[in-house]
Every structure is written in C-alpha cells, then in structure tokens.
Amino acid sequence: MHLARFPRLHFAHLSTPLEPMKNLSKALGGPNIWIKRDDCTGLAGGGNKTRKLEFLMADALQKGADTIITQGATQSNHARQTAAIAAKLEMPCHILLEDRTGMEDVEYNYNGNVLLDQLYNSPLKKYPAGTDMNAAMEELAEQLKADGKKPYIIPGGGSNEIGALGYVNAAIELLHQANTTGLKIDHVVHATGSAGTQAGLVTGFSGSNSLIPVLGIGVRAPKELQENNVFKLAERTAEYLGIPGAVKREQVVANCDYVGEGYGYPAPSTLEAIKMFAQTEGILLDPVYSGKGAAGLIDLVRKGHFNKDDNIVFIHTGGAQALFGYRSAFDLPSYN
Ligand SMILES: *Cc1c(COP(=O)(O)O)cnc(C)c1O
C-alpha cells in the first residue's frame, strides 16, 4: 500500500500517541489495555474524522471545489471537524443535521459540537429523523451549482473509499509504533458507526499482512448490517488501493450489544465507561461513540473474552466535545 499515490493534505497531528492505560488495566484485572489517542488529531479538538478529511479535502481541492456539503446527526463530530478544515481552506461548509434523537434539550441542540459548527460559521439546517440525507445533499448541491458554485459532497462520517484511506494510514502508523516499541498487538477495539474507520483499519492490517484482528463496537445498526456495511466499504477501499480482494468477510467483526436505546442515547454502560476512563486515566470519552466502544471493551474484558496477558489497543476516536450537549444524561450532584 503506497498512500502517497493519493492526493492528501497534511493537517492532522500525527502520529497520535499510543499509551498504556495501567490504571484501567489494573482496575479490570488485565489484559494490558493501550490507547491510541486519535482524540488528539489536532483539528477542532481532534477525532477520527480528521484523518479521513486529509484525503477527502485534498480530493475536493483537486476537483476544483469551492464549497463543501456534508451531513451528520445533531452532535456530529464529523460536522465539527469538516467545518474547521473548510474554514481554514476558505470554503463555506453547509452542514445538514439529521435530528436522529428528537431530544429537545437546549444543550443538546445548541451546545457541544453545534456551538463549534457555528463558531466556524457553517450554515446549519435541521432535517427530521429518517430523511434521505444523501438526496438532501444532492438537492442542495444542485441549487449551489445553479448559483455558479462548485460544491463537493462529503458523505456522512467521511465514510467512502477516499476517507477510509485515513484509517489505512492509521493502521500503518499503529503497526509502525508497535513494531518499533516491541508491542505485540493481539486485538484492536474501537467504536464503529458510518464504517470508514473499521473499513480502513481492516484494509490496512490485511493489506500489510499483519492480520491484527479488529473488533468494532457498534453504535447504531445491528451486527449483521454493520458488518456488511464495513465489509462493502473495505472491499471498495482495497480496490481503490489497487489490492482488490485483500479483505475477507470473516475479518470484519462487529459487536452491537452496547447500543442501548439507540443512536445518540447513552446507555448506563456508556455512562459507566465514561466515568471509569475519566476517573482512572483522566481520559474523556463521549456519550455517542467512544463511550459505547469503551463500554463494550470493559464488558468483554469482564466476561473473559480476552486472555489475561493479551495486549489490546483501544482506538480513542474522539468526541468529548459532545459531552457539553449531554450534561443532563449524567446524574451529577449539585453543589454550593
Ligand atoms: C464518527 C465517529 C466514530 C465512528 O467512526 P466511523 O468511521 O463513522 O465508523 C467513532 N467515534 C467518534 C467519536 C466519532 O465521531
């Protein structure tokens, strides 16, 4: 895999740190849990979308775009990171927000990522849950074209074969870190949603013949659908990279037992995981993605899913900015 063949901008703070979480590992009684700090990618507070955007925005520039369109849920971390890099590249960034939860909390609708989208001056428009967001983006693109603009559509989560290259790159980076420090990685675990992160990782690990198993913890779709979405995108990514067939269906594994009530609703296990990471390691997770990913990791450790001396790398995909939209979800005391 030779990523320099693809257009790319360099704005992410890479390599992100790979750190041991000794206190958390001890609290759980093993295995050895490491954390790959993709919450520290630098752009707009960081997160996994930044790696994807290095390839997506380069493609947009190469195609002569002058306007970006993207979509996500109200508290979309992808929207925040896209708004930030679009601002830096002096392109307006139209954000279509799908109201997936219907929550009326003012903090949820205006604080957290939404506050930041607006600081980046991105026009926001709200759509009801279940809207065909791709069709809505196409419709806006047609209007902008009629006005003489050159819009570029970035799919939700930046998850297409171009964005997934960001996580092929992350797989190569993590392998290099592990090889230079002598860390034998037994499992990689992370939260999976729009599929680009896991698709890129499995393609990168498979294409490099490292065959490190990846476990995606789902945040929305049921297991079968999530795995199929990831596999389809991994196939497209491998083809785009010139290594068609590199990923086998059985290499794509998701566990979707930690979604709780649904996308955007933190389950009790999500809140417990957020508190546990904060209180043992000082690390901030989020209520929509990384908190569910960590809840899955913690529960699987407790159930004995991993060997006691395994080395597990949890990829922290970011999202803590959404915490400020979710104060009411935590049962926090008042004080005086
Ligand atoms: C988008 C996101 C994910 C999921 O990544 P996908 O590539 O969409 O599967 C995980 N964690 C956070 C914090 C995210 O914003």
Short mmCIF file of C-alpha atoms and ligand atoms in Angstrom, two decimals:
data_model
loop_
_atom_site.label_atom_id
_atom_site.label_comp_id
_atom_site.label_asym_id
_atom_site.label_seq_id
_atom_site.Cartn_x
_atom_site.Cartn_y
_atom_site.Cartn_z
CA MET A 1 0.00 0.00 0.00
CA HIS A 2 1.53 3.24 -1.12
CA LEU A 3 -0.66 6.07 0.14
CA ALA A 4 1.50 8.79 -1.41
CA ARG A 5 -0.18 7.87 -4.72
CA PHE A 6 -3.33 9.58 -3.48
CA PRO A 7 -3.91 13.30 -3.07
CA ARG A 8 -3.62 14.28 0.58
CA LEU A 9 -3.33 17.39 2.71
CA HIS A 10 -1.33 17.25 5.93
CA PHE A 11 -3.05 18.92 8.84
CA ALA A 12 -3.62 16.14 11.38
CA HIS A 13 -1.20 15.95 14.30
CA LEU A 14 0.35 12.57 13.55
CA SER A 15 1.48 10.13 14.79
CA THR A 16 -1.05 10.17 17.58
CA PRO A 17 0.28 8.85 20.90
CA LEU A 18 0.00 5.18 21.83
CA GLU A 19 -0.16 4.99 25.62
CA PRO A 20 -0.61 2.24 28.22
CA MET A 21 -3.68 2.54 30.46
CA LYS A 22 -2.17 0.92 33.52
CA ASN A 23 -4.80 2.06 35.99
CA LEU A 24 -7.70 0.87 33.87
CA SER A 25 -5.96 -2.44 33.13
CA LYS A 26 -5.38 -2.91 36.86
CA ALA A 27 -8.95 -1.95 37.79
CA LEU A 28 -10.23 -4.60 35.36
CA GLY A 29 -7.65 -7.21 36.41
CA GLY A 30 -6.00 -7.44 32.97
CA PRO A 31 -5.46 -7.71 29.98
CA ASN A 32 -2.99 -4.94 29.11
CA ILE A 33 -5.06 -2.16 27.59
CA TRP A 34 -3.40 0.51 25.46
CA ILE A 35 -4.98 3.57 23.98
CA LYS A 36 -4.30 5.09 20.57
CA ARG A 37 -5.07 8.77 21.02
CA ASP A 38 -6.95 9.66 17.86
CA ASP A 39 -8.84 12.12 20.04
CA CYS A 40 -5.60 14.12 19.71
CA THR A 41 -5.50 14.60 15.92
CA GLY A 42 -5.34 18.35 16.47
CA LEU A 43 -8.13 19.75 14.28
CA ALA A 44 -11.02 21.41 16.12
CA GLY A 45 -10.33 19.43 19.29
CA GLY A 46 -9.45 16.25 17.42
CA GLY A 47 -11.14 13.00 16.50
CA ASN A 48 -11.13 10.28 13.87
CA LYS A 49 -12.71 12.34 11.07
CA THR A 50 -9.55 14.42 10.76
CA ARG A 51 -7.57 11.54 9.27
CA LYS A 52 -10.30 10.95 6.67
CA LEU A 53 -10.52 14.65 5.86
CA GLU A 54 -6.83 14.80 4.90
CA PHE A 55 -7.73 12.67 1.85
CA LEU A 56 -11.26 13.99 1.28
CA MET A 57 -10.33 17.68 1.29
CA ALA A 58 -7.36 17.03 -0.99
CA ASP A 59 -9.77 15.35 -3.41
CA ALA A 60 -12.16 18.30 -3.12
CA LEU A 61 -9.37 20.76 -3.97
CA GLN A 62 -8.14 18.62 -6.83
CA LYS A 63 -11.65 18.63 -8.29
CA GLY A 64 -11.79 22.42 -8.08
CA ALA A 65 -14.46 22.60 -5.38
CA ASP A 66 -15.19 25.93 -3.69
CA THR A 67 -17.96 24.81 -1.31
CA ILE A 68 -18.34 21.77 0.97
CA ILE A 69 -21.58 19.99 1.82
CA THR A 70 -21.81 17.31 4.48
CA GLN A 71 -24.29 15.77 6.90
CA GLY A 72 -24.50 14.15 10.30
CA ALA A 73 -26.53 13.87 13.48
CA THR A 74 -27.09 16.99 15.58
CA GLN A 75 -23.99 16.36 17.73
CA SER A 76 -21.89 15.22 14.77
CA ASN A 77 -18.15 15.22 15.43
CA HIS A 78 -17.64 14.76 11.71
CA ALA A 79 -19.51 18.00 11.01
CA ARG A 80 -17.34 19.89 13.53
CA GLN A 81 -14.05 18.67 12.06
CA THR A 82 -15.23 19.28 8.48
CA ALA A 83 -16.41 22.79 9.37
CA ALA A 84 -12.97 23.56 10.85
CA ILE A 85 -10.86 22.46 7.89
CA ALA A 86 -13.28 24.06 5.43
CA ALA A 87 -12.89 27.35 7.33
CA LYS A 88 -9.11 27.08 7.10
CA LEU A 89 -9.32 26.35 3.37
CA GLU A 90 -11.68 29.32 2.96
CA MET A 91 -14.61 27.27 1.74
CA PRO A 92 -18.16 27.61 3.04
CA CYS A 93 -19.29 24.35 4.63
CA HIS A 94 -23.01 23.61 4.53
CA ILE A 95 -23.99 21.16 7.25
CA LEU A 96 -27.24 19.19 7.12
CA LEU A 97 -28.11 17.91 10.57
CA GLU A 98 -30.45 14.95 10.92
CA ASP A 99 -32.39 15.14 14.17
CA ARG A 100 -31.94 11.42 14.90
CA THR A 101 -32.81 11.58 18.60
CA GLY A 102 -35.59 14.18 18.73
CA MET A 103 -34.14 15.37 22.04
CA GLU A 104 -35.38 18.85 22.92
CA ASP A 105 -32.67 19.68 25.47
CA VAL A 106 -31.24 23.13 24.64
CA GLU A 107 -27.70 21.97 25.49
CA TYR A 108 -28.05 19.05 23.09
CA ASN A 109 -29.33 21.24 20.27
CA TYR A 110 -27.04 24.25 20.73
CA ASN A 111 -24.01 23.36 22.85
CA GLY A 112 -21.13 20.94 22.21
CA ASN A 113 -20.44 20.33 18.55
CA VAL A 114 -23.26 22.63 17.42
CA LEU A 115 -21.68 25.59 19.20
CA LEU A 116 -18.40 24.81 17.45
CA ASP A 117 -20.02 24.35 14.00
CA GLN A 118 -21.46 27.83 14.42
CA LEU A 119 -18.14 29.32 15.57
CA TYR A 120 -16.70 28.01 12.30
CA ASN A 121 -19.51 29.91 10.57
CA SER A 122 -21.06 26.86 8.95
CA PRO A 123 -24.66 27.27 7.84
CA LEU A 124 -26.72 24.57 9.60
CA LYS A 125 -30.05 23.13 8.56
CA LYS A 126 -32.10 20.64 10.54
CA TYR A 127 -33.87 17.65 8.97
CA PRO A 128 -36.28 15.20 10.62
CA ALA A 129 -35.05 11.70 11.52
CA GLY A 130 -35.33 9.29 8.62
CA THR A 131 -34.76 11.94 5.91
CA ASP A 132 -32.80 10.65 2.91
CA MET A 133 -29.78 12.77 3.77
CA ASN A 134 -27.86 11.84 0.60
CA ALA A 135 -30.77 13.05 -1.51
CA ALA A 136 -30.95 16.24 0.59
CA MET A 137 -27.24 16.88 -0.02
CA GLU A 138 -27.66 16.29 -3.77
CA GLU A 139 -30.57 18.71 -3.85
CA LEU A 140 -28.53 21.41 -2.11
CA ALA A 141 -25.62 20.74 -4.47
CA GLU A 142 -27.91 21.34 -7.47
CA GLN A 143 -29.07 24.65 -6.01
CA LEU A 144 -25.48 25.74 -5.35
CA LYS A 145 -24.43 24.74 -8.88
CA ALA A 146 -27.29 26.83 -10.27
CA ASP A 147 -25.75 29.73 -8.33
CA GLY A 148 -22.40 29.12 -10.04
CA LYS A 149 -20.72 27.29 -7.14
CA LYS A 150 -18.66 24.13 -7.28
CA PRO A 151 -19.90 22.06 -4.36
CA TYR A 152 -18.19 18.90 -3.12
CA ILE A 153 -20.26 16.42 -1.13
CA ILE A 154 -18.58 14.59 1.75
CA PRO A 155 -20.73 11.64 2.83
CA GLY A 156 -21.80 11.23 6.46
CA GLY A 157 -18.81 10.39 8.66
CA GLY A 158 -16.50 10.93 5.68
CA SER A 159 -17.02 7.25 5.00
CA ASN A 160 -16.24 6.37 1.42
CA GLU A 161 -13.12 4.76 -0.06
CA ILE A 162 -11.31 8.11 -0.08
CA GLY A 163 -11.97 8.88 3.58
CA ALA A 164 -11.19 5.31 4.60
CA LEU A 165 -7.62 5.84 3.38
CA GLY A 166 -7.17 7.89 6.54
CA TYR A 167 -7.63 4.70 8.55
CA VAL A 168 -5.50 2.62 6.23
CA ASN A 169 -2.89 5.18 7.17
CA ALA A 170 -3.75 4.80 10.87
CA ALA A 171 -3.26 1.03 10.59
CA ILE A 172 0.19 1.55 9.06
CA GLU A 173 1.05 4.12 11.73
CA LEU A 174 -0.06 1.87 14.58
CA LEU A 175 1.87 -1.09 13.14
CA HIS A 176 4.99 1.05 12.92
CA GLN A 177 4.59 2.20 16.52
CA ALA A 178 4.05 -1.37 17.71
CA ASN A 179 6.97 -2.73 15.71
CA THR A 180 9.41 -0.06 16.88
CA THR A 181 8.45 -0.41 20.54
CA GLY A 182 8.13 -4.21 20.53
CA LEU A 183 4.44 -4.22 21.37
CA LYS A 184 2.68 -7.35 20.11
CA ILE A 185 -0.92 -6.31 19.48
CA ASP A 186 -3.49 -9.06 19.98
CA HIS A 187 -6.65 -7.05 19.34
CA VAL A 188 -7.73 -3.59 18.22
CA VAL A 189 -11.07 -2.35 19.55
CA HIS A 190 -12.94 0.84 18.61
CA ALA A 191 -16.41 2.32 18.12
CA THR A 192 -17.89 1.81 14.65
CA GLY A 193 -20.64 3.90 13.05
CA SER A 194 -20.54 5.01 9.42
CA ALA A 195 -17.94 2.26 8.84
CA GLY A 196 -14.98 4.19 7.41
CA THR A 197 -12.76 3.76 10.44
CA GLN A 198 -13.12 -0.01 10.65
CA ALA A 199 -13.05 -0.45 6.85
CA GLY A 200 -9.76 1.47 6.66
CA LEU A 201 -8.24 -0.41 9.59
CA VAL A 202 -9.08 -3.89 8.33
CA THR A 203 -7.88 -2.98 4.84
CA GLY A 204 -4.63 -1.59 6.26
CA PHE A 205 -3.98 -4.56 8.54
CA SER A 206 -4.90 -7.05 5.84
CA GLY A 207 -3.02 -5.27 3.06
CA SER A 208 0.11 -5.23 5.23
CA ASN A 209 -0.33 -8.91 6.06
CA SER A 210 -0.23 -8.09 9.78
CA LEU A 211 -3.64 -9.66 10.30
CA ILE A 212 -4.29 -7.92 13.58
CA PRO A 213 -7.94 -8.63 14.48
CA VAL A 214 -10.19 -5.59 14.71
CA LEU A 215 -13.38 -5.53 16.77
CA GLY A 216 -15.82 -2.73 16.03
CA ILE A 217 -18.30 -1.89 18.77
CA GLY A 218 -21.49 -0.71 17.08
CA VAL A 219 -23.30 2.49 18.00
CA ARG A 220 -26.39 2.24 15.80
CA ALA A 221 -27.02 -0.65 13.38
CA PRO A 222 -27.47 -4.32 14.30
CA LYS A 223 -24.42 -6.60 13.91
CA GLU A 224 -25.21 -8.15 10.52
CA LEU A 225 -25.95 -4.81 8.86
CA GLN A 226 -22.95 -3.12 10.46
CA GLU A 227 -20.55 -5.87 9.39
CA ASN A 228 -21.94 -5.82 5.85
CA ASN A 229 -21.57 -2.03 5.65
CA VAL A 230 -17.97 -2.23 6.85
CA PHE A 231 -17.14 -5.11 4.53
CA LYS A 232 -18.62 -3.40 1.46
CA LEU A 233 -16.60 -0.28 2.16
CA ALA A 234 -13.44 -2.31 2.89
CA GLU A 235 -13.84 -4.04 -0.48
CA ARG A 236 -14.16 -0.68 -2.24
CA THR A 237 -11.19 0.69 -0.30
CA ALA A 238 -9.00 -2.28 -1.21
CA GLU A 239 -9.98 -1.91 -4.85
CA TYR A 240 -9.21 1.82 -4.78
CA LEU A 241 -5.81 0.99 -3.28
CA GLY A 242 -5.09 -1.49 -6.04
CA ILE A 243 -5.28 -4.57 -3.81
CA PRO A 244 -8.74 -5.94 -4.67
CA GLY A 245 -9.88 -8.88 -2.59
CA ALA A 246 -7.44 -8.07 0.23
CA VAL A 247 -10.18 -8.17 2.87
CA LYS A 248 -12.13 -11.33 3.64
CA ARG A 249 -15.67 -11.14 5.02
CA GLU A 250 -14.69 -13.02 8.20
CA GLN A 251 -12.10 -10.34 9.03
CA VAL A 252 -14.93 -7.88 9.61
CA VAL A 253 -16.31 -8.35 13.12
CA ALA A 254 -18.68 -6.05 14.96
CA ASN A 255 -20.36 -6.42 18.33
CA CYS A 256 -23.53 -4.34 18.52
CA ASP A 257 -24.67 -5.32 22.02
CA TYR A 258 -23.84 -1.92 23.57
CA VAL A 259 -26.07 0.42 21.55
CA GLY A 260 -28.70 0.63 24.30
CA GLU A 261 -31.89 2.50 23.35
CA GLY A 262 -30.45 3.73 20.10
CA TYR A 263 -28.06 6.06 18.34
CA GLY A 264 -27.25 9.13 20.39
CA TYR A 265 -28.76 7.78 23.61
CA PRO A 266 -26.09 6.82 26.13
CA ALA A 267 -26.82 3.51 27.89
CA PRO A 268 -25.99 3.05 31.60
CA SER A 269 -22.90 1.10 30.48
CA THR A 270 -21.86 4.08 28.30
CA LEU A 271 -22.03 6.45 31.27
CA GLU A 272 -20.15 3.98 33.48
CA ALA A 273 -17.39 3.66 30.86
CA ILE A 274 -17.08 7.44 30.52
CA LYS A 275 -16.72 7.82 34.30
CA MET A 276 -14.29 4.91 34.54
CA PHE A 277 -11.94 6.26 31.86
CA ALA A 278 -12.12 9.75 33.37
CA GLN A 279 -11.54 8.59 36.93
CA THR A 280 -8.81 6.00 36.29
CA GLU A 281 -6.93 7.55 33.36
CA GLY A 282 -8.08 11.18 33.14
CA ILE A 283 -9.28 10.47 29.60
CA LEU A 284 -12.50 11.94 28.23
CA LEU A 285 -14.77 9.73 26.14
CA ASP A 286 -18.08 10.72 24.56
CA PRO A 287 -21.71 9.62 25.04
CA VAL A 288 -22.43 8.61 21.42
CA TYR A 289 -19.37 6.70 20.18
CA SER A 290 -16.23 6.21 22.22
CA GLY A 291 -18.21 5.72 25.45
CA LYS A 292 -20.12 2.85 23.83
CA GLY A 293 -16.90 1.44 22.36
CA ALA A 294 -15.30 1.53 25.80
CA ALA A 295 -18.40 0.00 27.40
CA GLY A 296 -18.06 -2.93 25.02
CA LEU A 297 -14.37 -3.26 25.77
CA ILE A 298 -14.94 -3.19 29.54
CA ASP A 299 -17.79 -5.71 29.44
CA LEU A 300 -15.91 -8.11 27.16
CA VAL A 301 -12.88 -7.93 29.48
CA ARG A 302 -15.11 -8.70 32.48
CA LYS A 303 -16.65 -11.64 30.62
CA GLY A 304 -13.21 -13.12 29.94
CA HIS A 305 -13.40 -12.59 26.17
CA PHE A 306 -9.66 -11.75 26.07
CA ASN A 307 -6.68 -13.59 27.55
CA LYS A 308 -5.25 -12.04 30.72
CA ASP A 309 -1.88 -11.28 29.10
CA ASP A 310 -3.24 -10.01 25.77
CA ASN A 311 -2.31 -6.56 24.55
CA ILE A 312 -5.45 -4.72 23.49
CA VAL A 313 -5.32 -1.38 21.71
CA PHE A 314 -8.42 0.74 22.13
CA ILE A 315 -8.58 3.43 19.47
CA HIS A 316 -9.97 6.59 21.02
CA THR A 317 -11.90 8.07 18.12
CA GLY A 318 -12.63 11.37 19.93
CA GLY A 319 -15.98 13.05 20.53
CA ALA A 320 -15.58 14.57 24.01
CA GLN A 321 -16.86 17.90 22.65
CA ALA A 322 -20.33 16.29 22.62
CA LEU A 323 -20.18 15.88 26.43
CA PHE A 324 -21.31 19.51 26.76
CA GLY A 325 -24.55 18.62 25.00
CA TYR A 326 -25.21 15.80 27.45
CA ARG A 327 -24.92 17.11 30.99
CA SER A 328 -28.46 16.00 31.77
CA ALA A 329 -27.62 12.37 30.90
CA PHE A 330 -25.21 12.17 33.84
CA ASP A 331 -26.60 12.02 37.32
CA LEU A 332 -24.25 14.69 38.64
CA PRO A 333 -24.69 16.32 42.05
CA SER A 334 -25.40 19.99 42.61
CA TYR A 335 -23.00 21.84 44.92
CA ASN A 336 -22.82 25.06 46.89
C1 LIG B 1 -17.63 9.08 13.69
C2 LIG B 1 -17.14 8.59 14.98
C3 LIG B 1 -16.90 7.23 15.20
C4 LIG B 1 -17.22 6.15 14.21
O1 LIG B 1 -16.37 6.16 13.11
P1 LIG B 1 -16.94 5.66 11.71
O2 LIG B 1 -15.80 5.81 10.78
O3 LIG B 1 -18.09 6.57 11.40
O4 LIG B 1 -17.39 4.27 11.86
C5 LIG B 1 -16.38 6.84 16.41
N1 LIG B 1 -16.12 7.74 17.37
C6 LIG B 1 -16.35 9.05 17.21
C7 LIG B 1 -16.07 9.96 18.35
C8 LIG B 1 -16.86 9.53 16.01
O5 LIG B 1 -17.10 10.84 15.87
#
